Amino acid sequence: MADEAAHGHDLSPWAAAALVFGSSAAVLVVELVALRLLAPHYGLTLETNTLVIGLALTAIAAGTWAGGWSADRVAPRPLLGPLLGISGAAVALTPAVVRGAAAAGDPGLLLLAATLSILVPGVLLSAVSPVVIKLRLTSLAETGTVVGHLSGLGTVGAIVGTVVTGFVLVSRVPVSGILVGLGVVLLVTSVVVQVAGRRGRSDAVLGVVVALAGLGAAAAPSGCDVETTYHCLAVTADPDRPDGRVLVLDGLRHSYVDLADPTYLDFAYVRAMASVVDAAFPAGEPLAAYHLGAGGLTLPRWLAATRPGTSSRVSEIDAGVVEADVRLLGGELPDGVDVAVEDGRLAIDDLAPDSLDLVVGDAFGGVSVPWHLATREAIEGLEAGLGEGGVHVANVIDHGPLAFARAYVRTTSEVFDEVALLAAPDVLAGEDGGNLVVVASREPLDLEAVAAGFEERELDWGVLAGAELAAWVDDAPLLTDDFAPVDQLLTPYGQAG
């Protein structure tokens, strides 16, 4: 045991604790931030979450095994510097690598870059703990104490990394900034470990790596005006319309706003919703409306302009989107529009019964309606908030076999007596994917008036209702809080706007 004892004296208890705590925290930071980095390319779906978590766990397992195996076969002390230095460089370069692969337009290359961006730093950082444990084991009599103590510190570090990233870093620092900053910290730590171990031969190499990481950071623009808690957000100008602005979230066009003309509606699904409103309520009549999702506040602005006196309550989970809307609209919200930063599902419980004329569902995570807003229980809450003659309209995006759209219509039909589906003819026929608008009410809908509104707005959309809609839905599943496989039903192979 003399050799182990010598190694143990080479690393103080505090240094060992710091390295295990910090490396474990760094693994979880990389995992959580990777979800944000990949969302613009793969969507924020259950599959994306599963992929990232699976890769992170694979990296932890492989790194722990490899670190322990290596520490038993070579001197463990010299391993620490390279493990931290190479992982730091990999983390710092991740934004440039992933966005470069995305720019190349090769899905296989992007998937490889995404996989390596999690596996490489995860394996290297996870190898730190067994190496440190090897260094601290000076006697078989204290094996349990050393392993238990350092393993516990590693778990605490992972918890801290998760909490700090989720509650602090993501809401305040761009994703690329988090990764580059963490990479620099790991690189600096590597140099400190090397110097403290009196093995400075790698310092020059590490200095070059630091410089390369800095160049990688400079070459990795985020493509965002701001990184919000949930989205990479950008506002782009319409080259064909001087006052036109497009709100882009995670690379997807979510809303169009004409700063000078709130009655101008660009997106087809918004024009379809406006046609439903015009058909369901007398012209100019003020409404009591509730909106799930803010987007660019296009429909609340339109209602305020065309139906003065309308009150629109909006639930938006992302405070960054609300802040962007306020800036975009000149510092003030439209008259009668009240936006609350809250989860829409929780807000549904607070809706006063029979208090609303209109409920608009337009909340998305990528191309997916958040699953907890698509269930029978959620729709029942919306139905309860509608008064006599009230109407619910919801935007849905689906592709391929339209399995989610069919399930959503089936679920809505379980709650409302009258349901119709609006979409482009090729979408209704299953030949293409895109936006679909589900319309629901307790009373029969004037679908002829809706179709007339399509013609007035130059919208080439069709309507399905009654037996035709029932046949279209076929045997689609009912979505409930207990069973809502929204991400599996969706087939996000295209983008709609």
Coordinates of C-alpha atoms in Angstrom, one line a residue:
M1 CA 0.0 0.0 0.0
A2 CA 3.0 2.3 0.1
D3 CA 2.4 3.4 -3.5
E4 CA -1.2 4.2 -2.8
A5 CA -0.2 6.1 0.3
A6 CA 2.2 8.2 -1.7
H7 CA -0.5 9.0 -4.2
G8 CA -2.9 9.9 -1.4
H9 CA -0.5 12.5 0.1
D10 CA -0.3 14.0 -3.4
L11 CA -3.9 15.2 -3.2
S12 CA -5.4 16.9 -0.2
P13 CA -8.9 16.0 1.1
W14 CA -10.2 19.5 0.1
A15 CA -8.7 19.3 -3.4
A16 CA -10.2 15.8 -3.8
A17 CA -13.6 17.0 -2.6
A18 CA -13.5 20.0 -4.9
L19 CA -12.5 18.0 -8.0
V20 CA -15.2 15.3 -7.5
F21 CA -17.9 17.9 -6.7
G22 CA -17.0 20.2 -9.6
S23 CA -16.6 17.5 -12.2
S24 CA -19.9 15.9 -11.3
A25 CA -21.6 19.3 -11.4
A26 CA -20.0 20.0 -14.8
V27 CA -21.5 16.8 -16.3
L28 CA -25.0 17.9 -15.3
V29 CA -24.4 21.4 -16.6
V30 CA -23.4 20.0 -20.0
E31 CA -26.4 17.7 -20.1
L32 CA -29.0 20.4 -19.3
V33 CA -27.4 22.9 -21.6
A34 CA -27.1 20.4 -24.4
L35 CA -30.9 20.1 -24.4
R36 CA -31.1 23.9 -25.1
L37 CA -28.4 23.7 -27.8
L38 CA -30.1 20.9 -29.7
A39 CA -33.7 22.0 -29.4
P40 CA -33.5 24.4 -32.4
H41 CA -32.4 21.5 -34.6
Y42 CA -34.4 18.5 -33.1
G43 CA -37.2 20.2 -31.3
L44 CA -37.9 20.1 -27.5
T45 CA -39.6 16.7 -27.5
L46 CA -39.6 13.7 -25.3
E47 CA -37.3 12.0 -27.8
T48 CA -34.8 14.8 -27.5
N49 CA -34.8 14.7 -23.8
T50 CA -34.5 10.9 -23.8
L51 CA -31.6 11.0 -26.2
V52 CA -29.7 13.6 -24.2
I53 CA -30.3 11.8 -20.8
G54 CA -29.4 8.5 -22.4
L55 CA -26.2 9.8 -23.8
A56 CA -25.3 11.5 -20.5
L57 CA -25.9 8.3 -18.5
T58 CA -23.8 6.4 -21.1
A59 CA -21.0 8.9 -20.7
I60 CA -21.1 8.7 -16.9
A61 CA -21.0 4.8 -17.0
A62 CA -18.2 4.7 -19.5
G63 CA -16.2 7.4 -17.9
T64 CA -16.5 5.9 -14.4
W65 CA -15.4 2.5 -15.7
A66 CA -12.6 3.9 -17.8
G67 CA -11.3 6.2 -15.1
G68 CA -11.1 3.3 -12.6
W69 CA -9.5 1.0 -15.0
S70 CA -6.9 3.6 -16.0
A71 CA -6.1 4.5 -12.4
D72 CA -5.3 0.9 -11.6
R73 CA -2.8 0.6 -14.5
V74 CA -1.0 3.9 -14.6
A75 CA 0.0 6.6 -12.1
P76 CA -3.3 8.3 -11.4
R77 CA -2.0 11.8 -10.5
P78 CA -0.9 12.8 -14.0
L79 CA -4.3 11.8 -15.4
L80 CA -6.2 14.6 -13.7
G81 CA -4.8 17.5 -15.7
P82 CA -5.4 16.0 -19.2
L83 CA -8.9 14.8 -18.2
L84 CA -9.9 18.3 -17.1
G85 CA -8.1 20.1 -19.9
I86 CA -9.4 18.0 -22.8
S87 CA -13.0 18.0 -21.4
G88 CA -12.7 21.8 -21.0
A89 CA -11.7 22.3 -24.6
A90 CA -14.5 19.9 -25.8
V91 CA -17.1 21.8 -23.8
A92 CA -15.9 25.3 -24.9
L93 CA -15.9 24.2 -28.6
T94 CA -19.3 22.5 -28.5
P95 CA -21.3 25.5 -29.7
A96 CA -19.1 26.0 -32.7
V97 CA -19.0 22.3 -33.5
V98 CA -22.8 21.8 -33.3
R99 CA -23.7 25.0 -35.2
G100 CA -21.1 24.3 -37.8
A101 CA -22.6 20.8 -38.3
A102 CA -26.1 22.3 -38.5
A103 CA -24.9 24.9 -41.1
A104 CA -23.5 22.0 -43.2
G105 CA -27.1 20.7 -43.6
D106 CA -26.1 17.1 -43.1
P107 CA -28.4 15.4 -40.6
G108 CA -25.9 12.6 -40.0
L109 CA -23.1 15.0 -39.3
L110 CA -25.3 17.0 -36.9
L111 CA -26.3 13.9 -35.0
L112 CA -22.7 12.8 -34.7
A113 CA -21.7 16.3 -33.5
A114 CA -24.6 16.3 -31.0
T115 CA -23.6 12.9 -29.7
L116 CA -19.9 13.7 -29.3
S117 CA -20.7 17.0 -27.6
I118 CA -22.3 15.1 -24.8
L119 CA -20.2 11.9 -24.8
V120 CA -16.7 13.3 -24.9
P121 CA -16.9 15.7 -22.0
G122 CA -19.2 13.4 -20.1
V123 CA -16.8 10.5 -20.3
L124 CA -13.7 12.6 -19.4
L125 CA -15.4 14.4 -16.5
S126 CA -16.9 11.2 -15.1
A127 CA -13.4 9.6 -15.1
V128 CA -12.2 12.2 -12.6
S129 CA -14.0 10.7 -9.6
P130 CA -12.5 7.2 -9.7
V131 CA -9.0 8.7 -10.3
V132 CA -9.5 10.9 -7.2
I133 CA -10.8 8.0 -5.2
K134 CA -7.7 6.0 -6.1
L135 CA -5.5 8.9 -5.0
R136 CA -7.2 9.2 -1.7
L137 CA -7.2 5.5 -0.8
T138 CA -4.3 5.1 1.6
S139 CA -5.5 2.1 3.5
L140 CA -8.0 -0.7 2.9
A141 CA -9.4 0.0 6.4
E142 CA -10.8 3.3 5.1
T143 CA -12.1 2.2 1.7
G144 CA -15.7 2.5 2.6
T145 CA -15.3 6.0 4.2
V146 CA -13.3 7.4 1.2
V147 CA -15.5 5.9 -1.5
G148 CA -18.8 6.8 0.3
H149 CA -17.6 10.3 1.2
L150 CA -16.4 11.2 -2.4
S151 CA -19.4 9.4 -4.0
G152 CA -21.7 11.5 -1.9
L153 CA -19.9 14.7 -2.8
G154 CA -20.2 13.8 -6.4
T155 CA -24.0 13.4 -6.1
V156 CA -24.3 16.7 -4.3
G157 CA -22.2 18.3 -7.0
A158 CA -24.6 16.9 -9.6
I159 CA -27.6 18.3 -7.7
V160 CA -26.0 21.7 -7.4
G161 CA -25.1 21.7 -11.1
T162 CA -28.7 20.8 -12.0
V163 CA -30.2 23.5 -9.8
V164 CA -27.8 26.3 -10.6
T165 CA -28.2 25.6 -14.4
G166 CA -32.0 25.3 -14.4
F167 CA -32.8 28.2 -12.0
V168 CA -29.9 30.6 -12.6
L169 CA -27.6 30.1 -15.6
V170 CA -30.1 29.4 -18.4
S171 CA -32.2 32.4 -17.5
R172 CA -29.2 34.8 -17.4
V173 CA -26.5 33.6 -19.7
P174 CA -26.7 32.5 -23.4
V175 CA -26.2 28.8 -24.0
S176 CA -22.9 29.4 -25.8
G177 CA -21.7 31.6 -22.9
I178 CA -22.5 28.8 -20.4
L179 CA -20.5 26.2 -22.3
V180 CA -17.6 28.4 -23.1
G181 CA -17.5 29.7 -19.6
L182 CA -17.5 26.2 -18.1
G183 CA -14.9 25.1 -20.6
V184 CA -12.6 27.9 -19.5
V185 CA -13.1 27.1 -15.9
L186 CA -12.2 23.4 -16.6
L187 CA -9.1 24.5 -18.5
V188 CA -7.9 26.8 -15.8
T189 CA -8.5 24.1 -13.2
S190 CA -6.5 21.7 -15.4
V191 CA -3.5 24.2 -15.3
V192 CA -3.8 24.6 -11.5
V193 CA -3.9 20.8 -11.0
Q194 CA -0.8 20.4 -13.3
V195 CA 1.1 23.1 -11.5
A196 CA 0.1 21.8 -8.1
G197 CA 1.3 18.4 -9.1
R198 CA 4.6 19.8 -10.2
R199 CA 4.1 18.3 -13.7
G200 CA 4.2 21.4 -15.7
R201 CA 5.2 19.9 -19.0
S202 CA 1.6 20.0 -20.3
D203 CA 1.1 23.7 -19.5
A204 CA 2.2 24.9 -22.9
V205 CA -0.1 22.5 -24.7
L206 CA -3.0 23.6 -22.4
G207 CA -2.3 27.2 -23.2
V208 CA -2.7 26.4 -26.9
V209 CA -6.0 24.6 -26.1
V210 CA -7.2 27.7 -24.2
A211 CA -6.5 29.8 -27.2
L212 CA -8.3 27.4 -29.5
A213 CA -11.3 27.4 -27.1
G214 CA -11.4 31.2 -27.2
L215 CA -11.4 31.1 -31.0
G216 CA -14.2 28.6 -31.0
A217 CA -16.2 30.8 -28.7
A218 CA -15.7 33.7 -31.1
A219 CA -16.7 31.6 -34.1
A220 CA -19.9 30.4 -32.4
P221 CA -22.6 33.0 -32.7
S222 CA -25.8 31.9 -31.1
G223 CA -28.2 33.1 -33.8
C224 CA -30.4 34.6 -31.1
D225 CA -31.3 38.1 -30.1
V226 CA -31.6 36.7 -26.6
E227 CA -31.5 33.3 -24.9
T228 CA -34.7 33.1 -22.8
T229 CA -35.5 30.5 -20.1
Y230 CA -37.1 28.3 -22.7
H231 CA -36.1 29.5 -26.2
C232 CA -33.4 30.9 -28.5
L233 CA -35.4 34.0 -29.5
A234 CA -34.8 36.3 -32.5
V235 CA -36.9 39.0 -34.2
T236 CA -36.3 39.3 -37.9
A237 CA -37.6 41.9 -40.4
D238 CA -39.8 41.1 -43.4
P239 CA -37.9 42.3 -46.5
D240 CA -41.2 42.6 -48.4
R241 CA -43.0 44.6 -45.7
P242 CA -41.2 47.5 -44.0
D243 CA -43.2 47.2 -40.7
G244 CA -43.3 43.4 -40.7
R245 CA -41.5 41.5 -38.0
V246 CA -41.3 37.7 -37.4
L247 CA -40.8 36.2 -33.9
V248 CA -38.5 33.2 -34.3
L249 CA -38.2 30.7 -31.4
D250 CA -35.6 27.9 -31.7
G251 CA -35.4 28.5 -35.4
L252 CA -39.1 28.2 -36.0
R253 CA -41.3 31.2 -37.2
H254 CA -43.8 31.5 -34.4
S255 CA -45.6 34.9 -35.0
Y256 CA -45.8 37.7 -37.5
V257 CA -46.5 41.2 -36.4
D258 CA -47.0 44.4 -38.5
L259 CA -45.9 47.2 -36.2
A260 CA -48.0 49.8 -38.0
D261 CA -51.1 47.7 -38.8
P262 CA -52.5 45.3 -36.1
T263 CA -55.2 44.1 -38.5
Y264 CA -52.7 42.7 -40.9
L265 CA -52.5 38.9 -40.4
D266 CA -49.8 37.1 -42.3
F267 CA -49.9 33.5 -41.0
A268 CA -52.6 31.3 -42.6
Y269 CA -53.7 29.7 -39.3
V270 CA -54.1 33.2 -37.7
R271 CA -56.3 34.2 -40.6
A272 CA -58.3 31.0 -40.1
M273 CA -58.8 31.8 -36.4
A274 CA -59.9 35.4 -37.3
S275 CA -62.5 34.0 -39.7
V276 CA -63.9 31.8 -36.9
V277 CA -64.2 34.8 -34.6
D278 CA -65.9 36.9 -37.2
A279 CA -68.3 34.1 -38.0
A280 CA -69.1 33.4 -34.3
F281 CA -69.6 36.9 -33.0
P282 CA -71.2 40.1 -34.3
A283 CA -68.8 42.6 -36.0
G284 CA -67.1 45.0 -33.6
E285 CA -68.5 43.3 -30.5
P286 CA -66.0 43.3 -27.6
L287 CA -65.1 39.9 -26.3
A288 CA -63.7 38.4 -23.1
A289 CA -60.8 36.3 -24.4
Y290 CA -58.2 34.0 -22.9
H291 CA -55.0 33.0 -24.8
L292 CA -52.7 30.1 -24.1
G293 CA -49.3 31.3 -25.4
A294 CA -48.3 34.8 -26.2
G295 CA -46.2 34.5 -29.4
G296 CA -46.1 37.9 -30.8
L297 CA -49.5 38.8 -29.4
T298 CA -50.8 38.9 -33.0
L299 CA -54.4 37.9 -32.2
P300 CA -54.8 39.9 -29.0
R301 CA -53.6 43.0 -31.0
W302 CA -56.1 42.2 -33.8
L303 CA -58.9 41.8 -31.3
A304 CA -58.1 45.1 -29.7
A305 CA -58.0 46.9 -33.0
T306 CA -61.2 45.3 -34.6
R307 CA -63.2 44.9 -31.4
P308 CA -62.4 47.8 -29.1
G309 CA -63.1 47.1 -25.5
T310 CA -62.0 43.4 -25.8
S311 CA -60.2 42.1 -22.8
S312 CA -57.5 39.5 -23.5
R313 CA -55.8 37.5 -20.7
V314 CA -52.7 35.8 -21.9
S315 CA -50.7 33.0 -20.2
E316 CA -47.1 32.8 -21.4
I317 CA -44.6 30.6 -19.5
D318 CA -41.5 32.3 -20.9
A319 CA -40.8 35.7 -19.5
G320 CA -38.3 36.4 -22.2
V321 CA -41.0 36.1 -24.9
V322 CA -43.1 38.7 -23.0
E323 CA -40.2 41.0 -22.6
A324 CA -39.5 40.7 -26.4
D325 CA -43.1 41.5 -27.2
V326 CA -43.1 44.6 -25.0
R327 CA -40.0 45.9 -26.7
L328 CA -41.3 44.9 -30.2
L329 CA -44.6 46.8 -29.6
G330 CA -42.9 50.0 -28.5
G331 CA -42.8 49.4 -24.7
E332 CA -46.5 48.9 -24.1
L333 CA -49.0 46.1 -24.5
P334 CA -52.1 46.7 -26.6
D335 CA -55.2 48.1 -24.8
G336 CA -57.1 45.4 -22.9
V337 CA -54.2 42.9 -23.0
D338 CA -53.0 41.5 -19.8
V339 CA -50.1 39.0 -20.0
A340 CA -49.2 36.8 -17.0
V341 CA -45.9 34.8 -16.9
E342 CA -47.3 31.4 -15.9
D343 CA -47.9 27.8 -16.9
G344 CA -51.1 27.8 -18.9
R345 CA -52.3 24.5 -17.3
L346 CA -52.2 26.1 -13.8
A347 CA -53.9 29.2 -15.1
I348 CA -56.8 27.1 -16.5
D349 CA -57.8 26.1 -12.9
D350 CA -58.2 29.8 -12.1
L351 CA -60.6 30.6 -15.0
A352 CA -64.0 31.8 -13.7
P353 CA -66.8 29.5 -14.9
D354 CA -68.8 30.8 -17.8
S355 CA -66.7 34.0 -18.0
L356 CA -65.2 33.8 -21.5
D357 CA -66.4 34.3 -25.1
L358 CA -63.2 33.0 -26.7
V359 CA -60.4 30.7 -25.8
V360 CA -57.3 30.6 -28.1
G361 CA -54.8 27.7 -27.8
D362 CA -51.5 28.6 -29.4
A363 CA -48.8 27.4 -27.1
F364 CA -45.9 25.4 -28.4
G365 CA -42.6 23.8 -27.5
G366 CA -41.0 23.5 -30.9
V367 CA -43.7 22.1 -33.1
S368 CA -45.5 20.3 -30.2
V369 CA -48.4 21.5 -28.1
P370 CA -47.2 20.9 -24.5
W371 CA -48.8 17.5 -23.6
H372 CA -50.4 18.8 -20.4
L373 CA -52.4 21.3 -22.5
A374 CA -53.7 18.7 -24.9
T375 CA -55.5 16.3 -22.5
R376 CA -59.2 15.9 -21.9
E377 CA -58.7 17.4 -18.4
A378 CA -57.1 20.5 -19.7
I379 CA -59.8 21.0 -22.4
E380 CA -62.5 20.4 -19.8
G381 CA -61.1 23.3 -17.8
L382 CA -61.2 25.5 -20.9
E383 CA -64.8 24.4 -21.7
A384 CA -65.9 25.3 -18.2
G385 CA -64.5 28.8 -18.6
L386 CA -66.6 29.5 -21.7
G387 CA -69.9 31.1 -21.4
E388 CA -73.0 30.6 -23.6
G389 CA -72.1 30.9 -27.3
G390 CA -68.3 30.7 -26.4
V391 CA -65.8 29.3 -28.9
H392 CA -62.5 27.5 -28.5
V393 CA -59.9 27.6 -31.3
A394 CA -56.6 25.8 -31.1
N395 CA -53.6 25.8 -33.4
V396 CA -52.0 22.4 -34.0
I397 CA -49.0 21.4 -36.1
D398 CA -48.6 17.9 -37.4
H399 CA -47.0 16.0 -40.3
G400 CA -47.0 12.5 -41.8
P401 CA -50.0 10.5 -40.7
L402 CA -51.3 13.4 -38.5
A403 CA -51.6 11.0 -35.6
F404 CA -51.4 13.8 -33.0
A405 CA -53.9 16.0 -34.8
R406 CA -56.4 13.1 -35.0
A407 CA -55.9 12.4 -31.3
Y408 CA -56.4 16.0 -30.4
V409 CA -59.6 16.3 -32.4
R410 CA -60.8 13.0 -30.8
T411 CA -60.1 14.4 -27.3
T412 CA -61.7 17.7 -28.0
S413 CA -64.8 15.9 -29.3
E414 CA -65.1 14.1 -25.9
V415 CA -65.6 17.5 -24.3
F416 CA -67.4 19.7 -26.8
D417 CA -70.6 18.9 -28.6
E418 CA -69.6 20.7 -31.8
V419 CA -66.1 20.3 -33.3
A420 CA -64.7 21.3 -36.7
L421 CA -61.2 21.1 -38.3
L422 CA -59.8 23.7 -40.5
A423 CA -56.7 23.3 -42.7
A424 CA -55.4 23.4 -46.3
P425 CA -56.9 20.7 -48.5
D426 CA -53.7 18.7 -48.9
V427 CA -53.3 18.7 -45.1
L428 CA -56.9 17.5 -44.6
A429 CA -56.3 14.8 -47.3
G430 CA -53.2 13.6 -45.5
E431 CA -51.0 14.5 -48.4
D432 CA -49.0 17.1 -46.5
G433 CA -48.5 18.4 -43.0
G434 CA -48.7 21.9 -41.4
N435 CA -51.0 24.0 -39.3
L436 CA -54.5 22.8 -38.5
V437 CA -57.1 24.8 -36.5
V438 CA -59.5 22.9 -34.2
V439 CA -62.7 24.8 -33.5
A440 CA -65.1 23.7 -30.7
S441 CA -68.2 25.0 -29.0
R442 CA -71.3 23.8 -27.3
E443 CA -73.6 25.1 -30.0
P444 CA -73.6 24.5 -33.8
L445 CA -71.0 26.5 -35.7
D446 CA -71.7 28.6 -38.7
L447 CA -69.2 26.8 -41.0
E448 CA -70.5 28.5 -44.1
A449 CA -69.7 31.9 -42.6
V450 CA -66.2 30.6 -41.6
A451 CA -65.6 29.4 -45.2
A452 CA -66.8 32.9 -46.5
G453 CA -64.2 34.4 -44.2
F454 CA -61.6 32.2 -45.8
E455 CA -62.5 33.7 -49.2
E456 CA -62.4 37.2 -47.9
R457 CA -58.9 36.7 -46.5
E458 CA -57.7 34.8 -49.6
L459 CA -57.2 31.7 -47.6
D460 CA -57.3 28.4 -49.5
W461 CA -58.5 26.3 -46.6
G462 CA -61.2 23.7 -46.2
V463 CA -63.5 22.5 -43.4
L464 CA -64.2 19.1 -41.9
A465 CA -67.0 18.5 -39.5
G466 CA -69.7 15.9 -38.6
A467 CA -69.4 12.4 -40.1
E468 CA -66.5 13.4 -42.3
L469 CA -64.5 14.5 -39.3
A470 CA -65.4 11.4 -37.3
A471 CA -64.2 9.3 -40.2
W472 CA -61.0 11.4 -40.4
V473 CA -60.3 10.9 -36.7
D474 CA -60.9 7.1 -37.1
D475 CA -59.5 5.2 -34.0
A476 CA -57.2 7.9 -32.7
P477 CA -56.4 7.6 -29.0
L478 CA -58.0 9.7 -26.3
L479 CA -55.4 12.0 -24.6
T480 CA -55.7 12.2 -20.8
D481 CA -53.4 13.3 -18.0
D482 CA -52.7 9.6 -17.4
F483 CA -51.9 8.8 -21.1
A484 CA -50.7 11.6 -23.5
P485 CA -47.9 10.3 -25.8
V486 CA -47.9 13.6 -27.7
D487 CA -44.3 13.4 -28.7
Q488 CA -44.6 9.9 -30.0
L489 CA -47.8 10.8 -32.0
L490 CA -46.1 13.8 -33.6
T491 CA -44.0 13.4 -36.7
P492 CA -42.0 16.6 -36.8
Y493 CA -40.4 16.1 -40.2
G494 CA -41.2 19.6 -41.5
Q495 CA -41.8 23.1 -40.4
A496 CA -44.9 25.2 -40.7
G497 CA -45.5 28.8 -40.2

